[in-house]
mmCIF file of C-alpha atoms and ligand atoms in Angstrom:
data_model
loop_
_atom_site.group_PDB
_atom_site.id
_atom_site.type_symbol
_atom_site.label_atom_id
_atom_site.label_comp_id
_atom_site.label_asym_id
_atom_site.label_seq_id
_atom_site.Cartn_x
_atom_site.Cartn_y
_atom_site.Cartn_z
ATOM 1 C CA MET A 1 123.435 113.078 122.323
ATOM 2 C CA ALA A 2 120.163 113.766 124.131
ATOM 3 C CA GLN A 3 117.155 112.217 122.450
ATOM 4 C CA THR A 4 114.387 114.456 121.190
ATOM 5 C CA LYS A 5 111.288 114.304 123.378
ATOM 6 C CA LEU A 6 107.970 113.615 121.770
ATOM 7 C CA ASN A 7 105.893 116.675 122.472
ATOM 8 C CA ILE A 8 102.382 115.648 121.502
ATOM 9 C CA GLU A 9 99.390 115.424 123.789
ATOM 10 C CA PRO A 10 98.454 111.782 124.438
ATOM 11 C CA SER A 11 95.040 112.065 122.744
ATOM 12 C CA ARG A 12 96.846 113.002 119.492
ATOM 13 C CA ILE A 13 99.048 109.899 119.472
ATOM 14 C CA PRO A 14 97.739 107.373 116.931
ATOM 15 C CA ARG A 15 96.590 104.123 118.473
ATOM 16 C CA HIS A 16 97.584 102.135 115.410
ATOM 17 C CA VAL A 17 100.469 102.951 113.061
ATOM 18 C CA ALA A 18 101.038 100.896 109.906
ATOM 19 C CA ILE A 19 104.241 101.118 107.871
ATOM 20 C CA ILE A 20 105.234 100.231 104.316
ATOM 21 C CA MET A 21 108.974 99.820 104.903
ATOM 22 C CA ASP A 22 110.159 100.879 101.456
ATOM 23 C CA GLY A 23 113.609 101.757 100.140
ATOM 24 C CA ASN A 24 115.938 99.050 101.486
ATOM 25 C CA GLY A 25 117.260 98.291 98.013
ATOM 26 C CA ARG A 26 117.907 101.940 97.136
ATOM 27 C CA TRP A 27 119.557 102.529 100.523
ATOM 28 C CA ALA A 28 121.986 99.699 99.738
ATOM 29 C CA LYS A 29 122.567 100.774 96.137
ATOM 30 C CA LYS A 30 123.459 104.299 97.236
ATOM 31 C CA ARG A 31 126.241 102.763 99.349
ATOM 32 C CA GLY A 32 127.424 100.290 96.705
ATOM 33 C CA LEU A 33 126.136 97.394 98.819
ATOM 34 C CA PRO A 34 124.066 94.371 97.759
ATOM 35 C CA ARG A 35 120.292 94.758 98.159
ATOM 36 C CA LEU A 36 120.248 92.179 100.943
ATOM 37 C CA ALA A 37 122.469 94.423 103.055
ATOM 38 C CA GLY A 38 119.655 96.958 102.824
ATOM 39 C CA HIS A 39 117.107 94.406 104.009
ATOM 40 C CA ARG A 40 119.350 93.444 106.906
ATOM 41 C CA GLN A 41 119.666 97.076 107.885
ATOM 42 C CA GLY A 42 115.881 97.237 107.542
ATOM 43 C CA VAL A 43 115.473 94.639 110.284
ATOM 44 C CA GLU A 44 117.895 96.557 112.481
ATOM 45 C CA ASN A 45 115.849 99.679 111.919
ATOM 46 C CA LEU A 46 112.582 97.943 112.654
ATOM 47 C CA ARG A 47 113.960 97.005 116.057
ATOM 48 C CA GLN A 48 114.580 100.701 116.834
ATOM 49 C CA ILE A 49 111.167 101.756 115.576
ATOM 50 C CA ILE A 50 109.420 99.086 117.662
ATOM 51 C CA LYS A 51 111.229 100.414 120.738
ATOM 52 C CA ALA A 52 110.179 103.973 119.908
ATOM 53 C CA CYS A 53 106.550 102.891 119.418
ATOM 54 C CA VAL A 54 106.547 101.267 122.868
ATOM 55 C CA GLU A 55 108.113 104.431 124.321
ATOM 56 C CA PHE A 56 105.507 106.690 122.668
ATOM 57 C CA GLY A 57 102.548 104.626 123.828
ATOM 58 C CA ILE A 58 101.481 103.465 120.365
ATOM 59 C CA GLN A 59 99.425 100.323 120.928
ATOM 60 C CA TYR A 60 99.443 98.701 117.490
ATOM 61 C CA LEU A 61 102.160 98.613 114.853
ATOM 62 C CA THR A 62 101.627 96.811 111.562
ATOM 63 C CA VAL A 63 104.534 96.388 109.151
ATOM 64 C CA TYR A 64 104.525 95.262 105.518
ATOM 65 C CA ALA A 65 107.369 92.763 105.336
ATOM 66 C CA PHE A 66 106.573 90.804 102.173
ATOM 67 C CA SER A 67 103.726 91.201 99.724
ATOM 68 C CA THR A 68 102.017 88.593 97.578
ATOM 69 C CA GLU A 69 103.604 90.462 94.627
ATOM 70 C CA ASN A 70 107.163 90.249 96.039
ATOM 71 C CA TRP A 71 107.467 86.660 94.765
ATOM 72 C CA GLY A 72 108.310 88.245 91.410
ATOM 73 C CA ARG A 73 111.764 89.296 92.707
ATOM 74 C CA PRO A 74 114.933 87.480 91.599
ATOM 75 C CA GLU A 75 115.521 84.051 93.114
ATOM 76 C CA ASP A 76 118.619 85.093 95.113
ATOM 77 C CA GLU A 77 116.833 88.046 96.719
ATOM 78 C CA LEU A 78 113.920 85.761 97.673
ATOM 79 C CA ARG A 79 116.316 83.265 99.208
ATOM 80 C CA GLY A 80 118.087 86.030 101.122
ATOM 81 C CA LEU A 81 114.853 87.544 102.366
ATOM 82 C CA LYS A 82 113.664 84.157 103.591
ATOM 83 C CA GLN A 83 116.907 83.793 105.554
ATOM 84 C CA ILE A 84 116.535 87.304 106.979
ATOM 85 C CA PHE A 85 112.959 86.612 108.128
ATOM 86 C CA ASN A 86 114.026 83.272 109.615
ATOM 87 C CA ASP A 87 116.856 84.980 111.498
ATOM 88 C CA ALA A 88 114.642 87.834 112.647
ATOM 89 C CA PHE A 89 111.965 85.521 114.029
ATOM 90 C CA SER A 90 114.683 83.562 115.868
ATOM 91 C CA ASN A 91 117.078 86.257 117.068
ATOM 92 C CA GLU A 92 114.792 89.169 117.829
ATOM 93 C CA LEU A 93 112.131 87.221 119.648
ATOM 94 C CA GLU A 94 113.643 87.276 123.112
ATOM 95 C CA GLU A 95 114.024 91.049 123.162
ATOM 96 C CA LEU A 96 110.525 91.570 121.769
ATOM 97 C CA ILE A 97 109.035 89.358 124.472
ATOM 98 C CA LYS A 98 111.068 91.181 127.126
ATOM 99 C CA ASN A 99 109.645 94.479 125.878
ATOM 100 C CA GLY A 100 106.070 93.186 126.192
ATOM 101 C CA VAL A 101 105.462 92.942 122.448
ATOM 102 C CA ARG A 102 102.768 90.614 121.152
ATOM 103 C CA ILE A 103 103.334 89.311 117.622
ATOM 104 C CA LEU A 104 100.596 88.590 115.104
ATOM 105 C CA HIS A 105 100.882 87.522 111.497
ATOM 106 C CA ILE A 106 98.653 88.477 108.572
ATOM 107 C CA GLY A 107 98.931 87.018 105.103
ATOM 108 C CA GLN A 108 98.345 83.833 103.177
ATOM 109 C CA ARG A 109 99.970 80.962 105.027
ATOM 110 C CA ASP A 110 100.535 78.564 102.159
ATOM 111 C CA GLU A 111 103.558 79.536 100.050
ATOM 112 C CA ILE A 112 105.444 80.508 103.230
ATOM 113 C CA SER A 113 108.040 77.791 103.792
ATOM 114 C CA PRO A 114 107.194 75.388 106.653
ATOM 115 C CA ASP A 115 110.312 76.267 108.686
ATOM 116 C CA LEU A 116 109.541 79.988 108.619
ATOM 117 C CA LEU A 117 105.858 79.364 109.294
ATOM 118 C CA GLN A 118 106.798 77.312 112.326
ATOM 119 C CA LYS A 119 108.910 80.186 113.664
ATOM 120 C CA ILE A 120 106.117 82.680 113.047
ATOM 121 C CA ASP A 121 103.579 80.442 114.803
ATOM 122 C CA ARG A 122 105.908 79.999 117.747
ATOM 123 C CA ALA A 123 106.441 83.754 118.046
ATOM 124 C CA VAL A 124 102.670 84.308 117.969
ATOM 125 C CA GLU A 125 102.097 81.585 120.558
ATOM 126 C CA ILE A 126 104.735 82.570 123.112
ATOM 127 C CA SER A 127 103.953 86.279 122.917
ATOM 128 C CA LYS A 128 100.198 85.911 123.180
ATOM 129 C CA THR A 129 99.846 87.284 126.712
ATOM 130 C CA ASN A 130 101.899 90.433 125.972
ATOM 131 C CA ASP A 131 100.050 93.696 125.481
ATOM 132 C CA LYS A 132 102.517 96.611 125.508
ATOM 133 C CA LEU A 133 102.527 96.734 121.709
ATOM 134 C CA ILE A 134 100.703 94.520 119.240
ATOM 135 C CA LEU A 135 103.122 94.043 116.341
ATOM 136 C CA THR A 136 101.427 92.627 113.265
ATOM 137 C CA VAL A 137 103.767 91.375 110.581
ATOM 138 C CA ALA A 138 102.247 91.311 107.104
ATOM 139 C CA LEU A 139 104.170 88.542 105.368
ATOM 140 C CA ASN A 140 102.931 87.059 102.109
ATOM 141 C CA TYR A 141 100.183 89.630 102.472
ATOM 142 C CA GLY A 142 98.087 91.324 99.832
ATOM 143 C CA SER A 143 94.913 93.213 100.555
ATOM 144 C CA ARG A 144 93.020 91.858 97.556
ATOM 145 C CA ASN A 145 94.014 88.335 98.520
ATOM 146 C CA GLU A 146 92.826 89.052 102.084
ATOM 147 C CA ILE A 147 89.472 90.365 100.832
ATOM 148 C CA MET A 148 89.091 87.337 98.563
ATOM 149 C CA HIS A 149 89.652 85.032 101.556
ATOM 150 C CA ALA A 150 87.123 87.037 103.575
ATOM 151 C CA VAL A 151 84.502 86.692 100.838
ATOM 152 C CA ARG A 152 85.123 82.945 100.637
ATOM 153 C CA LYS A 153 84.735 82.665 104.414
ATOM 154 C CA ILE A 154 81.521 84.688 104.427
ATOM 155 C CA VAL A 155 79.979 82.709 101.547
ATOM 156 C CA ALA A 156 80.986 79.401 103.150
ATOM 157 C CA SER A 157 79.316 80.450 106.429
ATOM 158 C CA GLY A 158 75.960 80.558 104.650
ATOM 159 C CA ILE A 159 75.087 83.978 106.083
ATOM 160 C CA PRO A 160 72.114 85.618 104.248
ATOM 161 C CA PRO A 161 73.329 88.435 101.908
ATOM 162 C CA GLU A 162 71.414 91.176 103.751
ATOM 163 C CA GLU A 163 73.261 90.259 106.945
ATOM 164 C CA VAL A 164 76.675 90.886 105.387
ATOM 165 C CA THR A 165 77.552 94.196 107.043
ATOM 166 C CA GLU A 166 80.777 96.180 107.012
ATOM 167 C CA GLN A 167 81.461 94.739 110.467
ATOM 168 C CA VAL A 168 81.034 91.179 109.162
ATOM 169 C CA ILE A 169 83.607 91.949 106.457
ATOM 170 C CA SER A 170 86.049 93.518 108.942
ATOM 171 C CA ASP A 171 85.661 90.503 111.200
ATOM 172 C CA SER A 172 86.450 88.148 108.319
ATOM 173 C CA LEU A 173 89.740 89.795 107.330
ATOM 174 C CA PHE A 174 93.146 88.577 108.559
ATOM 175 C CA THR A 175 93.197 91.703 110.742
ATOM 176 C CA ALA A 176 90.006 90.790 112.647
ATOM 177 C CA GLY A 177 90.172 92.150 116.182
ATOM 178 C CA THR A 178 92.760 94.839 115.389
ATOM 179 C CA PRO A 179 91.476 98.414 115.072
ATOM 180 C CA ASP A 180 91.935 100.141 111.711
ATOM 181 C CA PRO A 181 95.210 102.060 111.346
ATOM 182 C CA ASP A 182 95.056 105.744 112.255
ATOM 183 C CA LEU A 183 98.283 106.552 110.470
ATOM 184 C CA VAL A 184 99.938 104.785 107.540
ATOM 185 C CA ILE A 185 103.541 105.646 106.727
ATOM 186 C CA ARG A 186 105.282 104.775 103.470
ATOM 187 C CA THR A 187 108.973 105.569 103.480
ATOM 188 C CA SER A 188 111.286 106.371 100.541
ATOM 189 C CA GLY A 189 109.116 109.027 98.924
ATOM 190 C CA GLU A 190 106.941 106.584 96.963
ATOM 191 C CA GLN A 191 103.266 107.466 97.125
ATOM 192 C CA ARG A 192 101.327 104.263 96.461
ATOM 193 C CA LEU A 193 99.221 101.903 98.575
ATOM 194 C CA SER A 194 100.666 98.744 96.951
ATOM 195 C CA ASN A 195 97.858 96.436 98.063
ATOM 196 C CA PHE A 196 98.340 97.208 101.781
ATOM 197 C CA LEU A 197 95.350 97.334 104.167
ATOM 198 C CA LEU A 198 93.005 98.681 101.471
ATOM 199 C CA TRP A 199 89.819 98.068 103.448
ATOM 200 C CA GLN A 200 91.302 99.001 106.815
ATOM 201 C CA SER A 201 92.902 102.290 105.720
ATOM 202 C CA ALA A 202 89.703 103.824 104.306
ATOM 203 C CA TYR A 203 89.952 106.699 106.810
ATOM 204 C CA SER A 204 93.617 106.549 107.764
ATOM 205 C CA GLU A 205 95.928 109.518 107.512
ATOM 206 C CA TRP A 206 98.902 108.894 105.219
ATOM 207 C CA VAL A 207 102.408 110.335 105.339
ATOM 208 C CA PHE A 208 105.150 109.762 102.774
ATOM 209 C CA PRO A 209 108.545 110.636 104.291
ATOM 210 C CA GLU A 210 111.491 110.805 101.876
ATOM 211 C CA ALA A 211 113.845 108.704 104.030
ATOM 212 C CA TYR A 212 114.640 105.173 102.893
ATOM 213 C CA TRP A 213 113.445 102.651 105.462
ATOM 214 C CA PRO A 214 116.901 101.944 106.995
ATOM 215 C CA ASP A 215 117.268 105.717 107.588
ATOM 216 C CA TYR A 216 113.764 106.177 108.978
ATOM 217 C CA ASN A 217 114.799 106.535 112.614
ATOM 218 C CA ARG A 218 113.196 107.707 115.862
ATOM 219 C CA GLU A 219 113.541 111.377 114.807
ATOM 220 C CA GLU A 220 111.776 110.632 111.539
ATOM 221 C CA LEU A 221 108.986 108.830 113.384
ATOM 222 C CA ILE A 222 108.566 111.856 115.641
ATOM 223 C CA LYS A 223 108.191 114.053 112.539
ATOM 224 C CA SER A 224 105.517 111.718 111.135
ATOM 225 C CA LEU A 225 103.666 111.719 114.462
ATOM 226 C CA GLU A 226 103.819 115.510 114.624
ATOM 227 C CA GLU A 227 102.424 115.701 111.119
ATOM 228 C CA TYR A 228 99.629 113.304 112.109
ATOM 229 C CA ALA A 229 98.846 115.310 115.258
ATOM 230 C CA LYS A 230 98.213 118.407 113.091
ATOM 231 C CA ARG A 231 95.724 116.649 110.836
ATOM 232 C CA ASP A 232 92.012 117.216 111.265
ATOM 233 C CA ARG A 233 90.407 113.803 110.908
ATOM 234 C CA ARG A 234 86.836 114.230 109.749
ATOM 235 C CA PHE A 235 85.823 110.703 108.689
ATOM 236 C CA GLY A 236 83.694 112.254 105.928
ATOM 237 C CA LYS A 237 81.949 114.625 108.353
ATOM 238 C CA LEU A 238 82.527 118.315 109.082
ATOM 239 C CA SER A 239 85.476 119.639 111.044
ATOM 240 C CA SER A 240 85.192 119.452 114.823
ATOM 241 C CA LYS A 241 87.112 122.751 115.119
HETATM 242 C C1 FPP B 1 111.329 97.250 100.791
HETATM 243 O O1 FPP B 1 112.533 97.565 100.236
HETATM 244 C C2 FPP B 1 111.310 96.203 101.813
HETATM 245 C C3 FPP B 1 110.897 94.886 101.656
HETATM 246 C C4 FPP B 1 110.595 94.228 100.405
HETATM 247 C C5 FPP B 1 110.664 94.040 102.813
HETATM 248 C C6 FPP B 1 111.816 93.646 103.647
HETATM 249 C C7 FPP B 1 111.700 94.294 104.950
HETATM 250 C C8 FPP B 1 112.554 94.062 105.926
HETATM 251 C C9 FPP B 1 113.692 93.143 105.722
HETATM 252 C C10 FPP B 1 112.359 94.729 107.225
HETATM 253 C C11 FPP B 1 112.236 93.767 108.349
HETATM 254 C C12 FPP B 1 110.988 92.991 108.448
HETATM 255 C C13 FPP B 1 110.767 91.962 109.321
HETATM 256 C C14 FPP B 1 109.384 91.551 109.640
HETATM 257 C C15 FPP B 1 111.824 91.213 110.033
HETATM 258 P P1 FPP B 1 112.670 97.439 98.659
HETATM 259 O O2 FPP B 1 113.422 96.195 98.351
HETATM 260 O O3 FPP B 1 111.325 97.508 98.009
HETATM 261 O O4 FPP B 1 113.493 98.718 98.338
HETATM 262 P P2 FPP B 1 113.616 99.478 96.944
HETATM 263 O O5 FPP B 1 112.247 99.983 96.595
HETATM 264 O O6 FPP B 1 114.577 100.581 97.243
HETATM 265 O O7 FPP B 1 114.146 98.496 95.954
#
């Protein structure tokens, strides 16, 4: 079947898309499968979405893989997720590198197991000269935790209070150097921010497609991008139209 073409003028393509990949568990439940099957399908889907982002000329993609709150899940799901992340950082790396993807990680490093951390660091290191798509993986990430770390860093630097600007704060976050997201997508119909990029998404456009993450395919992404292209971003000012 012929693939749908993306019919949006280049200036209306978001530079940075961030995604809360929600609904893996419900996708699995609907099929009578264990939740981990949903997460595995989620990885598979992420691969397709990364490809589509490269194709559409999106420069930055940030995905919420594991939040600081996700530690509250049952032990067996945590163990399974750890295995899935380990596998993903091992098995998917070659193809990502081949496609020119650079990998970055945001989130609190301690609490991530040393073997997974080593894989993440390796992926970051060997992809560092790629620039087709900057893929930031938020893993053990929480926005409040990130802001707390930024405040600690700023205080420790001894900077005078009046010199603490918005830019200083942005530059102290895990996301330093990455532009703020233009579009944030949360799949599965849930409409919450769930501690994701709170500072960075102050002026982002949000869309909440109904599809569970494993079903959120290239066609769905096109719909989200079309929706974004119609929005009139005012950044608190008056319309440019
Ligand atoms: C949400 O589904 C998804 C997660 C908790 C994260 C897992 C994401 C993946 C496995 C995708 C791949 C990511 C990487 C970086 C390899 P949920 O469990 O909250 O679903 P539910 O709300 O239906 O229960």
